[in-house]
């Protein structure tokens, strides 16, 4: 149990009584049955409402906000609850002017902490397309271009901390830096990013423990710096946590074929081994000062423990480290739930046990000693701890999703659907139903949920052949182009049809998603669909006027062979189907067949006359909450993956 004497007085009003820490009933879900990540999101959103009105608190551009917004963003992607996205947007809109300038941000500070919110800016830009978010993110990228560096190329943590590299800074800057590089083709940046991870490990990793010191001073002038190594004296838990989270998040966007990717993976594996060895065997948690579990006054700390759970769990799920680390993550998560979580009388979840701050140097001077790390206050619902816990809980909650996609690859066509636009830099990019697109037209969330189920997602930009389909377990063709969409569309031709049919007979699973006849090239597409007893009709059904969303409502009853849980779905302006053997209708509406399946040889086909699972209809931002397209998508994903043997 956390030492109550260390809880900051400012945090205590959040509990009904001080004694609630010991008397509150611990449980894994809150009263309405929502997950722990959602329960913590609710607590944070109520404690820090946006927009800030009536001067209820100071407006300050801070990394702490970026941390808990990252947690809330991850919960949004898993749940498709648009309230979470709206909260993130309201927060950033408090800071970002229409011209993209950032309130309270000071470029000249060259403070890496100020870059953390860049993650949220990029997400908002990619989802909404609003230029102001790009412009603000561009400012942060410019800061990194000019950020002072050590002689070895690592960023100073802040201008006021010359020659100093803190582990904290890797998390503040690198995930944003990597995502920017991936989004805007800044390929040279990846060398810089990888080098900064390996540079600090080279200087600050302790070979005996496998842990990394909180900070390193290249000049060796700081009072806290060892005069030989330049390292600070101790291993602080949250500093190590920042470093671990930075690596697993950077790898999301670091090119898989880049030669330096393996260097980051190697660092991550060494990091994981050190974290495992430092885990408290009894509680599963980690100490504030990591290598001194028996030190006087040392205590188990919540934010670092949450960060380690997130890092290890995500690294296992993504295949970056050995699967044996799953037990380490689970034991840590169980420890967090037992040691730090409490519910108040209103049913709100709280996280105890987070150290409020720890740093090096400054005024008053922080000497990095053991006593210093034990002197900082321990508080409840600290934004850094709550954000890290949301990430950890959300990651562990992904374990509830059946991993039917393990070892399987889902390939999305980008040949028959092959539209282009110019991005904000004037560069040509593919768009409309593609994996890496998060605006209304994309399949960003659909792809994310395939990956949650354990599958890999890839894109096929060429016509289907036996060779390029060989690695695909599921192949998705959506909305084939007409000439109004692409000047020179690629039509479904006989050789492609033969290759696809043979692939299905051999066990492939095919998902056909058409559109109404005015928006999809149906005649050639039907030449393929006909092989499975399916025809997309040249018509438009389920028209919707304005926001009369119920006009697009199609109810799928529980017990459906593809959607066993049922779902209230939304499909607008669709082509319905004619089916004959071997096809069978699986969803009907007003006398029409809306969805159908077919078996051919060892393989399976699913057909629907609309790309109804794109972001606009699954991410919770537009449709009323009663529509459950994401719930339907999750069931369809499971069906598709299960058909693949």
Coordinates of C-alpha atoms in Angstrom, one line a residue:
X1 CA 0.0 0.0 0.0
X2 CA 1.3 3.4 -0.8
X3 CA 2.5 5.5 2.1
X4 CA -0.2 8.0 2.9
X5 CA 2.2 10.4 4.4
X6 CA 3.7 10.9 1.0
X7 CA 0.4 11.8 -0.7
X8 CA 0.3 15.5 -1.6
X9 CA -2.4 17.4 0.3
X10 CA -3.7 18.9 -2.9
X11 CA -4.6 15.5 -4.2
X12 CA -6.7 14.4 -1.2
X13 CA -10.0 16.1 -2.0
X14 CA -10.4 13.8 -4.9
X15 CA -11.2 11.1 -2.4
X16 CA -14.3 11.3 -0.3
X17 CA -12.2 10.7 2.8
X18 CA -8.5 10.1 3.4
X19 CA -9.4 6.7 4.6
X20 CA -10.9 5.8 1.2
X21 CA -7.5 4.7 0.0
X22 CA -7.7 1.7 2.4
X23 CA -11.4 1.1 2.5
X24 CA -12.4 1.5 -1.2
X25 CA -13.3 -1.9 -2.8
X26 CA -10.8 -2.8 -5.5
X27 CA -12.2 -4.1 -8.7
X28 CA -11.3 -4.5 -12.3
X29 CA -14.2 -2.6 -13.8
X30 CA -16.3 0.4 -12.7
X31 CA -19.9 0.4 -11.8
X32 CA -21.2 0.7 -15.4
X33 CA -18.9 -2.2 -16.6
X34 CA -16.5 -0.1 -18.6
X35 CA -12.8 -1.0 -18.8
X36 CA -10.2 0.4 -16.4
X37 CA -8.7 2.5 -19.2
X38 CA -12.1 4.1 -19.8
X39 CA -12.7 4.6 -16.1
X40 CA -9.4 6.4 -15.8
X41 CA -10.1 8.5 -18.9
X42 CA -13.4 9.5 -17.3
X43 CA -11.6 10.6 -14.1
X44 CA -9.1 12.7 -16.0
X45 CA -11.6 14.3 -18.4
X46 CA -13.7 15.4 -15.4
X47 CA -10.7 16.7 -13.5
X48 CA -9.2 18.6 -16.5
X49 CA -12.2 19.7 -18.6
X50 CA -11.6 21.5 -21.9
X51 CA -12.0 24.2 -23.0
X52 CA -10.7 25.9 -19.9
X53 CA -13.4 28.4 -18.9
X54 CA -13.7 31.2 -16.3
X55 CA -10.0 31.0 -15.5
X56 CA -10.6 27.8 -13.6
X57 CA -6.9 26.9 -14.1
X58 CA -3.9 28.2 -15.9
X59 CA -3.5 27.6 -19.7
X60 CA 0.0 26.1 -20.1
X61 CA 1.5 24.1 -23.0
X62 CA 3.0 21.2 -21.1
X63 CA 4.1 17.6 -21.7
X64 CA 1.9 16.4 -18.9
X65 CA -1.1 17.2 -21.1
X66 CA 0.4 15.4 -24.0
X67 CA 0.9 12.2 -21.9
X68 CA -2.7 11.8 -20.8
X69 CA -4.0 12.9 -24.2
X70 CA -1.9 10.0 -25.7
X71 CA -3.6 7.6 -23.3
X72 CA -7.1 9.0 -24.2
X73 CA -6.3 8.8 -27.9
X74 CA -5.3 5.1 -27.6
X75 CA -8.6 4.4 -25.8
X76 CA -10.5 6.2 -28.6
X77 CA -8.9 4.0 -31.2
X78 CA -9.8 0.8 -29.3
X79 CA -13.3 1.8 -28.5
X80 CA -14.4 4.1 -31.3
X81 CA -16.0 6.3 -28.8
X82 CA -16.0 9.8 -30.3
X83 CA -16.2 11.5 -26.9
X84 CA -12.5 10.8 -26.4
X85 CA -11.4 12.3 -29.7
X86 CA -13.6 15.3 -29.1
X87 CA -11.9 15.8 -25.7
X88 CA -8.4 15.7 -27.3
X89 CA -9.6 18.2 -30.0
X90 CA -11.1 20.6 -27.4
X91 CA -7.9 20.5 -25.5
X92 CA -5.6 21.3 -28.4
X93 CA -8.1 24.0 -29.7
X94 CA -7.6 25.8 -26.4
X95 CA -3.9 26.2 -27.4
X96 CA -3.9 26.4 -31.2
X97 CA -4.9 29.6 -32.9
X98 CA -6.3 29.5 -36.4
X99 CA -3.0 30.6 -37.9
X100 CA -1.3 27.6 -36.1
X101 CA 0.5 29.6 -33.4
X102 CA 0.6 27.9 -30.0
X103 CA -0.5 29.8 -26.9
X104 CA 2.1 29.9 -24.0
X105 CA 4.7 27.9 -26.1
X106 CA 8.2 29.5 -26.3
X107 CA 10.3 28.4 -29.2
X108 CA 13.4 30.0 -27.9
X109 CA 13.4 27.7 -24.8
X110 CA 14.4 24.7 -26.9
X111 CA 12.6 22.5 -24.4
X112 CA 12.1 18.9 -25.5
X113 CA 9.1 18.7 -23.1
X114 CA 7.2 21.1 -25.4
X115 CA 7.4 18.7 -28.3
X116 CA 5.3 15.9 -26.7
X117 CA 2.0 17.4 -27.8
X118 CA 3.1 17.1 -31.4
X119 CA 1.7 13.6 -31.3
X120 CA -1.8 15.0 -30.7
X121 CA -1.3 17.7 -33.4
X122 CA -0.4 15.1 -36.1
X123 CA -3.4 12.9 -35.1
X124 CA -5.8 15.9 -35.3
X125 CA -4.3 17.0 -38.6
X126 CA -4.6 13.5 -40.2
X127 CA -8.2 13.1 -38.9
X128 CA -9.6 16.5 -39.6
X129 CA -7.3 17.9 -42.3
X130 CA -7.2 21.3 -40.6
X131 CA -4.1 23.2 -41.5
X132 CA -3.7 24.9 -38.2
X133 CA -2.7 21.6 -36.6
X134 CA -0.1 20.9 -39.3
X135 CA 1.3 24.4 -38.9
X136 CA 1.6 24.0 -35.1
X137 CA 3.3 20.6 -35.6
X138 CA 5.6 22.2 -38.2
X139 CA 6.8 24.7 -35.5
X140 CA 7.7 21.8 -33.2
X141 CA 9.6 20.1 -36.1
X142 CA 11.4 23.3 -36.7
X143 CA 12.4 23.4 -33.0
X144 CA 13.9 19.9 -33.4
X145 CA 15.9 21.1 -36.5
X146 CA 17.4 23.9 -34.4
X147 CA 17.6 22.1 -31.0
X148 CA 21.1 22.3 -29.5
X149 CA 22.9 19.0 -29.5
X150 CA 25.8 17.2 -27.9
X151 CA 28.9 16.5 -30.0
X152 CA 27.6 13.0 -30.6
X153 CA 24.3 14.4 -32.0
X154 CA 21.9 13.9 -29.2
X155 CA 19.5 16.7 -28.2
X156 CA 20.1 18.8 -25.1
X157 CA 17.1 18.3 -22.9
X158 CA 16.6 22.0 -22.7
X159 CA 18.5 25.1 -23.6
X160 CA 18.9 25.9 -19.9
X161 CA 20.4 22.4 -19.4
X162 CA 23.4 22.6 -21.8
X163 CA 25.2 19.3 -22.9
X164 CA 22.6 17.3 -20.9
X165 CA 20.7 14.3 -22.2
X166 CA 17.8 13.0 -20.1
X167 CA 15.9 9.8 -20.8
X168 CA 12.7 11.9 -20.5
X169 CA 13.6 13.7 -23.7
X170 CA 13.5 10.6 -25.8
X171 CA 9.8 10.2 -25.2
X172 CA 9.1 13.9 -25.5
X173 CA 10.6 14.2 -28.9
X174 CA 11.2 10.9 -30.7
X175 CA 7.7 9.5 -31.3
X176 CA 6.6 12.8 -32.8
X177 CA 9.8 13.1 -34.8
X178 CA 9.4 9.6 -36.2
X179 CA 5.8 10.0 -37.1
X180 CA 6.5 13.3 -38.9
X181 CA 9.3 11.7 -40.8
X182 CA 7.0 8.8 -41.9
X183 CA 4.1 11.2 -42.8
X184 CA 6.2 13.6 -44.8
X185 CA 9.0 11.5 -46.4
X186 CA 11.8 12.8 -44.2
X187 CA 13.8 9.6 -44.7
X188 CA 17.1 11.0 -43.4
X189 CA 15.5 11.7 -40.1
X190 CA 15.4 7.9 -39.3
X191 CA 19.2 7.7 -39.0
X192 CA 19.1 10.6 -36.5
X193 CA 16.3 9.0 -34.5
X194 CA 18.0 5.6 -34.2
X195 CA 21.3 7.2 -33.3
X196 CA 19.9 9.1 -30.4
X197 CA 18.6 5.9 -28.8
X198 CA 21.9 4.2 -29.2
X199 CA 24.0 7.2 -28.2
X200 CA 22.4 7.6 -24.7
X201 CA 22.5 3.8 -24.2
X202 CA 26.2 3.8 -25.0
X203 CA 27.0 6.5 -22.4
X204 CA 24.5 5.8 -19.6
X205 CA 23.7 2.1 -19.5
X206 CA 25.1 0.2 -16.6
X207 CA 26.4 -3.2 -17.7
X208 CA 25.8 -4.8 -14.3
X209 CA 22.1 -4.1 -13.9
X210 CA 21.1 -3.3 -17.5
X211 CA 19.5 -0.1 -16.3
X212 CA 20.2 3.4 -17.7
X213 CA 21.0 6.4 -15.6
X214 CA 18.5 9.2 -15.5
X215 CA 20.8 11.8 -17.2
X216 CA 24.1 12.2 -18.8
X217 CA 26.2 15.4 -18.9
X218 CA 28.6 15.5 -21.8
X219 CA 30.5 18.4 -20.2
X220 CA 30.8 16.6 -16.8
X221 CA 30.4 20.0 -15.2
X222 CA 27.1 19.5 -13.4
X223 CA 27.4 18.7 -9.6
X224 CA 25.2 15.7 -10.2
X225 CA 27.4 14.3 -12.9
X226 CA 30.1 11.7 -12.4
X227 CA 33.4 13.3 -13.2
X228 CA 34.5 10.3 -15.3
X229 CA 31.3 9.1 -17.0
X230 CA 29.1 12.2 -16.8
X231 CA 26.2 10.1 -15.6
X232 CA 23.8 11.0 -12.8
X233 CA 24.0 8.9 -9.7
X234 CA 20.8 6.9 -9.8
X235 CA 18.3 4.9 -11.9
X236 CA 15.0 6.6 -11.7
X237 CA 12.0 4.5 -12.5
X238 CA 10.0 7.0 -14.6
X239 CA 13.0 8.0 -16.6
X240 CA 13.5 4.4 -17.7
X241 CA 9.7 4.3 -18.4
X242 CA 9.9 7.3 -20.7
X243 CA 12.8 5.7 -22.6
X244 CA 10.9 2.3 -23.0
X245 CA 7.7 3.9 -24.2
X246 CA 9.6 6.0 -26.6
X247 CA 11.1 2.9 -28.3
X248 CA 7.8 1.0 -28.8
X249 CA 6.0 4.1 -30.1
X250 CA 8.8 5.0 -32.4
X251 CA 8.8 1.5 -33.9
X252 CA 5.2 2.1 -35.0
X253 CA 6.4 4.5 -37.7
X254 CA 10.1 3.5 -38.2
X255 CA 10.4 1.8 -41.7
X256 CA 10.5 -2.0 -41.5
X257 CA 13.2 -2.1 -44.1
X258 CA 15.5 0.6 -42.6
X259 CA 18.9 -0.8 -41.6
X260 CA 18.9 1.0 -38.3
X261 CA 15.5 -0.4 -37.2
X262 CA 17.3 -3.5 -35.8
X263 CA 19.5 -1.2 -33.7
X264 CA 16.4 0.1 -31.9
X265 CA 15.1 -3.4 -31.5
X266 CA 18.4 -4.5 -29.9
X267 CA 18.3 -1.6 -27.5
X268 CA 14.7 -2.5 -26.6
X269 CA 15.6 -6.1 -25.9
X270 CA 18.5 -5.1 -23.6
X271 CA 16.1 -2.7 -21.9
X272 CA 13.5 -5.4 -21.4
X273 CA 16.0 -7.7 -19.7
X274 CA 17.0 -4.9 -17.3
X275 CA 13.4 -4.1 -16.5
X276 CA 12.6 -7.8 -15.8
X277 CA 15.5 -8.1 -13.5
X278 CA 14.5 -5.0 -11.5
X279 CA 10.9 -6.1 -11.1
X280 CA 9.9 -6.7 -7.4
X281 CA 9.2 -10.4 -7.2
X282 CA 6.5 -10.1 -4.6
X283 CA 4.3 -7.2 -5.9
X284 CA 5.3 -7.3 -9.6
X285 CA 6.0 -3.5 -9.4
X286 CA 9.1 -1.4 -9.7
X287 CA 10.7 1.0 -7.2
X288 CA 11.2 4.7 -7.4
X289 CA 14.9 4.1 -7.3
X290 CA 15.1 1.0 -9.3
X291 CA 18.2 -0.8 -8.0
X292 CA 17.7 -0.2 -4.3
X293 CA 14.6 -2.1 -3.3
X294 CA 15.8 -2.3 0.3
X295 CA 16.9 1.3 0.6
X296 CA 15.4 3.3 3.5
X297 CA 12.2 5.1 2.4
X298 CA 12.2 3.6 -1.2
X299 CA 8.8 2.8 -2.4
X300 CA 6.9 1.1 -5.3
X301 CA 5.9 3.8 -7.8
X302 CA 2.9 3.9 -10.1
X303 CA 3.9 5.9 -13.2
X304 CA 7.1 4.0 -13.9
X305 CA 5.4 0.6 -13.2
X306 CA 2.6 1.6 -15.7
X307 CA 5.2 2.6 -18.3
X308 CA 7.0 -0.7 -18.0
X309 CA 3.8 -2.7 -18.3
X310 CA 2.9 -0.7 -21.4
X311 CA 6.3 -1.1 -23.0
X312 CA 6.7 -4.8 -22.4
X313 CA 3.1 -5.7 -23.3
X314 CA 3.2 -3.7 -26.5
X315 CA 6.6 -5.0 -27.4
X316 CA 5.4 -8.6 -27.0
X317 CA 2.2 -8.0 -28.9
X318 CA 4.2 -6.4 -31.8
X319 CA 6.7 -9.2 -31.8
X320 CA 9.7 -7.0 -30.7
X321 CA 10.7 -9.0 -27.7
X322 CA 10.3 -12.6 -26.6
X323 CA 6.8 -13.8 -25.6
X324 CA 8.0 -14.7 -22.2
X325 CA 7.9 -11.1 -21.2
X326 CA 4.1 -11.3 -21.3
X327 CA 4.2 -12.8 -17.8
X328 CA 6.3 -9.9 -16.6
X329 CA 3.8 -7.4 -18.0
X330 CA 0.8 -9.3 -16.6
X331 CA 2.4 -9.5 -13.1
X332 CA 3.1 -5.8 -13.2
X333 CA -0.4 -5.0 -14.3
X334 CA -1.9 -7.2 -11.5
X335 CA 0.4 -5.3 -9.0
X336 CA -0.8 -1.9 -10.2
X337 CA -4.5 -3.0 -9.8
X338 CA -3.8 -4.3 -6.3
X339 CA -1.5 -1.6 -5.0
X340 CA -2.5 1.7 -6.6
X341 CA -6.1 1.6 -7.8
X342 CA -9.0 2.8 -5.6
X343 CA -12.6 3.7 -6.3
X344 CA -14.4 6.5 -4.5
X345 CA -18.0 6.5 -3.4
X346 CA -19.2 8.0 -6.7
X347 CA -17.7 5.1 -8.6
X348 CA -14.7 7.1 -10.0
X349 CA -11.3 5.4 -10.4
X350 CA -8.2 6.9 -8.9
X351 CA -4.5 6.1 -9.2
X352 CA -2.4 6.5 -6.2
X353 CA 1.4 6.3 -5.9
X354 CA 2.8 8.6 -8.6
X355 CA 5.8 10.8 -7.8
X356 CA 4.9 14.3 -8.8
X357 CA 8.2 15.3 -10.4
X358 CA 11.9 14.4 -10.5
X359 CA 14.7 16.2 -12.3
X360 CA 18.3 17.2 -12.3
X361 CA 19.9 20.6 -11.6
X362 CA 17.8 23.7 -11.7
X363 CA 16.8 26.0 -8.9
X364 CA 16.6 24.8 -6.2
X365 CA 19.3 22.4 -7.2
X366 CA 18.4 18.8 -7.6
X367 CA 21.5 16.7 -7.1
X368 CA 20.2 13.3 -8.3
X369 CA 21.0 11.7 -5.0
X370 CA 19.0 8.8 -3.5
X371 CA 17.6 11.1 -0.8
X372 CA 16.5 13.6 -3.5
X373 CA 14.4 11.1 -5.4
X374 CA 12.8 10.1 -2.1
X375 CA 12.0 13.7 -1.2
X376 CA 9.5 14.5 -4.0
X377 CA 5.8 14.3 -3.2
X378 CA 3.7 11.3 -4.1
X379 CA 0.3 12.2 -5.4
X380 CA -3.0 10.8 -6.6
X381 CA -4.2 11.1 -10.2
X382 CA -1.0 12.8 -11.4
X383 CA -1.4 13.4 -15.2
X384 CA 1.7 11.6 -16.0
X385 CA 0.8 8.5 -14.0
X386 CA -2.8 8.5 -15.1
X387 CA -1.7 8.9 -18.8
X388 CA 0.7 6.0 -18.4
X389 CA -1.8 3.9 -16.7
X390 CA -4.4 4.5 -19.4
X391 CA -1.8 3.3 -22.0
X392 CA -0.9 0.2 -19.9
X393 CA -4.6 -0.7 -19.2
X394 CA -5.6 -0.2 -22.8
X395 CA -2.7 -2.3 -24.0
X396 CA -3.6 -5.1 -21.5
X397 CA -7.3 -4.8 -22.5
X398 CA -6.3 -5.6 -26.1
X399 CA -5.6 -9.1 -24.7
X400 CA -9.3 -9.6 -24.6
X401 CA -9.4 -9.6 -28.4
X402 CA -9.0 -13.1 -29.8
X403 CA -5.7 -13.3 -31.6
X404 CA -7.1 -15.1 -34.6
X405 CA -4.8 -13.1 -36.9
X406 CA -1.5 -14.4 -35.4
X407 CA 0.8 -15.3 -38.2
X408 CA -1.7 -14.0 -40.8
X409 CA -1.5 -11.2 -43.3
X410 CA -4.4 -9.0 -44.5
X411 CA -3.7 -7.4 -47.9
X412 CA -5.6 -4.3 -49.1
X413 CA -5.8 -3.7 -52.8
X414 CA -4.5 -0.3 -54.0
X415 CA -4.6 -1.2 -57.7
X416 CA -8.3 -1.4 -58.7
X417 CA -8.9 1.4 -56.1
X418 CA -6.1 3.7 -57.0
X419 CA -6.9 7.4 -56.3
X420 CA -4.4 10.1 -55.7
X421 CA -4.3 13.6 -54.2
X422 CA -1.6 16.1 -53.3
X423 CA -0.7 16.4 -49.7
X424 CA 0.0 19.7 -47.9
X425 CA 3.6 19.6 -49.3
X426 CA 2.3 19.3 -52.8
X427 CA 3.5 15.7 -53.0
X428 CA 1.3 13.0 -54.6
X429 CA -0.2 10.5 -52.2
X430 CA -2.6 7.6 -52.4
X431 CA -5.9 8.1 -50.6
X432 CA -9.5 6.8 -50.2
X433 CA -9.9 3.5 -48.4
X434 CA -6.2 3.0 -47.5
X435 CA -4.6 1.8 -44.3
X436 CA -2.6 4.8 -43.3
X437 CA -5.5 7.3 -43.9
X438 CA -7.2 8.6 -40.8
X439 CA -9.6 11.2 -42.3
X440 CA -13.2 10.3 -43.0
X441 CA -12.3 8.4 -46.2
X442 CA -9.7 6.1 -44.8
X443 CA -9.4 2.6 -43.4
X444 CA -7.1 3.7 -40.6
X445 CA -9.3 2.3 -37.8
X446 CA -10.3 -0.8 -39.7
X447 CA -6.7 -1.6 -40.2
X448 CA -5.9 -0.9 -36.6
X449 CA -8.5 -3.5 -35.4
X450 CA -7.1 -6.1 -37.8
X451 CA -3.7 -5.5 -36.1
X452 CA -5.4 -5.7 -32.6
X453 CA -6.5 -9.2 -33.6
X454 CA -2.9 -10.1 -34.3
X455 CA -2.8 -9.8 -38.1
X456 CA -0.3 -7.9 -40.2
X457 CA -1.7 -5.4 -42.7
X458 CA -0.1 -4.8 -46.1
X459 CA -1.0 -3.0 -49.3
X460 CA -0.9 -4.4 -52.8
X461 CA -0.3 -1.7 -55.4
X462 CA 0.0 -4.1 -58.4
X463 CA -2.5 -6.4 -60.1
X464 CA -3.0 -9.7 -58.3
X465 CA -0.8 -12.6 -59.3
X466 CA -0.2 -16.0 -57.8
X467 CA 3.1 -14.7 -56.5
X468 CA 2.0 -11.5 -54.8
X469 CA -1.1 -13.2 -53.4
X470 CA 0.9 -16.1 -51.9
X471 CA 1.5 -14.4 -48.6
X472 CA -2.0 -13.1 -48.2
X473 CA -4.5 -14.8 -45.9
X474 CA -7.2 -12.1 -46.5
X475 CA -7.4 -10.0 -49.6
X476 CA -9.6 -6.9 -49.6
X477 CA -10.8 -5.2 -52.8
X478 CA -12.9 -2.0 -52.2
X479 CA -14.6 0.5 -54.5
X480 CA -13.0 -0.2 -57.9
X481 CA -12.3 3.1 -59.7
X482 CA -14.4 4.7 -62.4
X483 CA -12.9 7.2 -64.9
X484 CA -14.2 10.1 -62.8
X485 CA -12.0 8.9 -59.9
X486 CA -8.9 7.9 -61.8
X487 CA -7.9 9.0 -65.3
X488 CA -6.7 5.5 -66.2
X489 CA -8.5 3.0 -64.0
X490 CA -7.3 -0.5 -63.6
X491 CA -10.2 -2.8 -64.5
X492 CA -10.8 -6.3 -63.3
X493 CA -9.6 -8.4 -66.2
X494 CA -9.6 -12.2 -67.0
X495 CA -6.0 -12.9 -65.8
X496 CA -6.6 -11.2 -62.5
X497 CA -9.9 -13.0 -62.0
X498 CA -8.3 -16.4 -62.7
X499 CA -5.5 -15.6 -60.2
X500 CA -7.9 -14.5 -57.5
X501 CA -10.3 -17.5 -58.0
X502 CA -7.4 -20.0 -57.8
X503 CA -6.1 -18.2 -54.7
X504 CA -9.6 -18.5 -53.0
X505 CA -9.8 -22.2 -54.0
X506 CA -6.5 -22.8 -52.3
X507 CA -7.8 -21.3 -49.0
X508 CA -7.7 -17.5 -49.5
X509 CA -10.4 -15.3 -47.9
X510 CA -11.7 -12.5 -50.1
X511 CA -13.5 -9.4 -49.0
X512 CA -15.4 -7.6 -51.7
X513 CA -16.7 -4.1 -50.8
X514 CA -18.3 -2.3 -53.7
X515 CA -20.3 0.9 -53.8
X516 CA -23.4 2.2 -55.5
X517 CA -23.2 2.1 -59.3
X518 CA -22.5 5.9 -59.7
X519 CA -19.4 5.6 -57.4
X520 CA -17.9 2.2 -58.3
X521 CA -16.9 0.4 -61.5
X522 CA -19.3 -2.5 -61.3
X523 CA -19.4 -4.2 -64.7
X524 CA -15.8 -5.5 -64.6
X525 CA -16.0 -6.0 -60.8
X526 CA -19.0 -8.2 -61.3
X527 CA -17.0 -10.4 -63.6
X528 CA -15.0 -11.4 -60.5
X529 CA -18.0 -11.5 -58.1
X530 CA -19.9 -13.8 -60.6
X531 CA -17.4 -16.6 -60.0
X532 CA -18.7 -16.9 -56.5
X533 CA -22.5 -16.6 -57.3
X534 CA -22.6 -12.8 -56.4
X535 CA -23.7 -9.8 -58.5
X536 CA -23.7 -6.2 -57.4
X537 CA -26.8 -4.5 -58.7
X538 CA -26.5 -1.2 -60.7
X539 CA -28.6 0.8 -58.3
X540 CA -28.6 3.0 -55.2
X541 CA -30.4 1.9 -52.1
X542 CA -30.6 3.3 -48.6
X543 CA -30.3 7.0 -49.6
X544 CA -29.9 9.3 -46.6
X545 CA -31.0 12.9 -46.4
X546 CA -28.8 15.2 -44.4
X547 CA -28.5 14.0 -40.8
X548 CA -31.5 11.7 -40.9
X549 CA -29.2 8.8 -40.1
X550 CA -32.0 6.4 -39.4
X551 CA -32.6 6.2 -43.1
X552 CA -29.3 4.3 -43.3
X553 CA -30.1 1.9 -40.4
X554 CA -29.8 -1.8 -41.0
X555 CA -30.3 -4.0 -38.0
X556 CA -28.3 -7.3 -37.8
X557 CA -29.8 -9.7 -35.3
X558 CA -27.7 -11.6 -32.9
X559 CA -27.0 -15.2 -34.0
X560 CA -25.9 -14.1 -37.5
X561 CA -23.3 -16.6 -38.9
X562 CA -20.8 -13.7 -39.5
X563 CA -22.0 -11.3 -36.8
X564 CA -23.0 -13.5 -33.9
X565 CA -23.4 -10.6 -31.5
X566 CA -25.5 -8.6 -33.9
X567 CA -25.2 -4.9 -34.5
X568 CA -27.1 -1.8 -35.3
X569 CA -25.3 -0.7 -38.5
X570 CA -25.3 2.2 -40.9
X571 CA -25.0 1.8 -44.7
X572 CA -25.7 4.7 -46.9
X573 CA -26.3 4.7 -50.7
X574 CA -25.4 1.1 -51.4
X575 CA -25.6 -1.5 -54.1
X576 CA -27.6 -4.6 -53.1
X577 CA -26.8 -8.1 -54.3
X578 CA -28.2 -10.9 -56.4
X579 CA -27.0 -14.2 -55.1
X580 CA -27.0 -17.8 -56.3
X581 CA -25.1 -21.0 -55.3
X582 CA -22.5 -21.1 -53.9
X583 CA -23.4 -17.7 -52.4
X584 CA -25.7 -17.3 -49.4
X585 CA -27.3 -14.2 -48.1
X586 CA -26.2 -13.3 -44.5
X587 CA -27.9 -9.8 -44.1
X588 CA -31.2 -8.8 -45.6
X589 CA -32.9 -5.5 -45.5
X590 CA -36.3 -4.5 -46.9
X591 CA -36.4 -7.5 -49.1
X592 CA -32.9 -6.9 -50.5
X593 CA -29.7 -8.9 -49.9
X594 CA -27.1 -6.5 -48.4
X595 CA -24.3 -8.9 -47.5
X596 CA -23.5 -12.4 -48.7
X597 CA -20.9 -15.1 -48.2
X598 CA -19.7 -17.9 -50.5
X599 CA -17.4 -21.0 -50.2
X600 CA -15.2 -22.1 -53.1
X601 CA -12.8 -24.9 -52.6
X602 CA -10.9 -24.3 -49.4
X603 CA -11.6 -20.5 -49.4
X604 CA -14.3 -18.1 -48.5
X605 CA -15.8 -14.8 -49.8
X606 CA -17.7 -12.0 -48.1
X607 CA -19.4 -9.4 -50.3
X608 CA -21.2 -6.1 -49.4
X609 CA -22.2 -3.3 -51.7
X610 CA -20.6 -0.5 -49.7
X611 CA -17.2 0.4 -48.1
X612 CA -19.2 0.8 -44.9
X613 CA -16.3 0.4 -42.5
X614 CA -14.3 3.5 -43.3
X615 CA -13.4 6.0 -40.6
X616 CA -16.4 8.2 -41.0
X617 CA -18.7 5.4 -39.9
X618 CA -16.6 3.6 -37.3
X619 CA -14.6 6.3 -35.4
X620 CA -17.5 7.7 -33.4
X621 CA -17.1 11.3 -34.6
X622 CA -20.2 11.5 -36.8
X623 CA -22.8 8.8 -36.3
X624 CA -25.0 8.8 -33.2
X625 CA -23.8 6.4 -30.5
X626 CA -26.6 3.8 -31.3
X627 CA -24.8 2.8 -34.5
X628 CA -22.4 0.0 -34.0
X629 CA -20.4 -0.2 -37.2
X630 CA -17.1 -0.7 -35.3
X631 CA -18.7 -3.6 -33.3
X632 CA -19.8 -5.1 -36.7
X633 CA -16.2 -4.5 -38.1
X634 CA -14.7 -6.4 -35.1
X635 CA -17.0 -9.4 -35.7
X636 CA -16.3 -9.3 -39.5
X637 CA -12.6 -9.2 -38.8
X638 CA -12.8 -12.3 -36.6
X639 CA -14.9 -14.1 -39.2
X640 CA -12.5 -13.3 -42.0
X641 CA -9.5 -14.4 -40.0
X642 CA -11.1 -17.6 -38.8
X643 CA -11.9 -18.6 -42.3
X644 CA -8.2 -18.5 -43.1
X645 CA -6.6 -21.8 -42.1

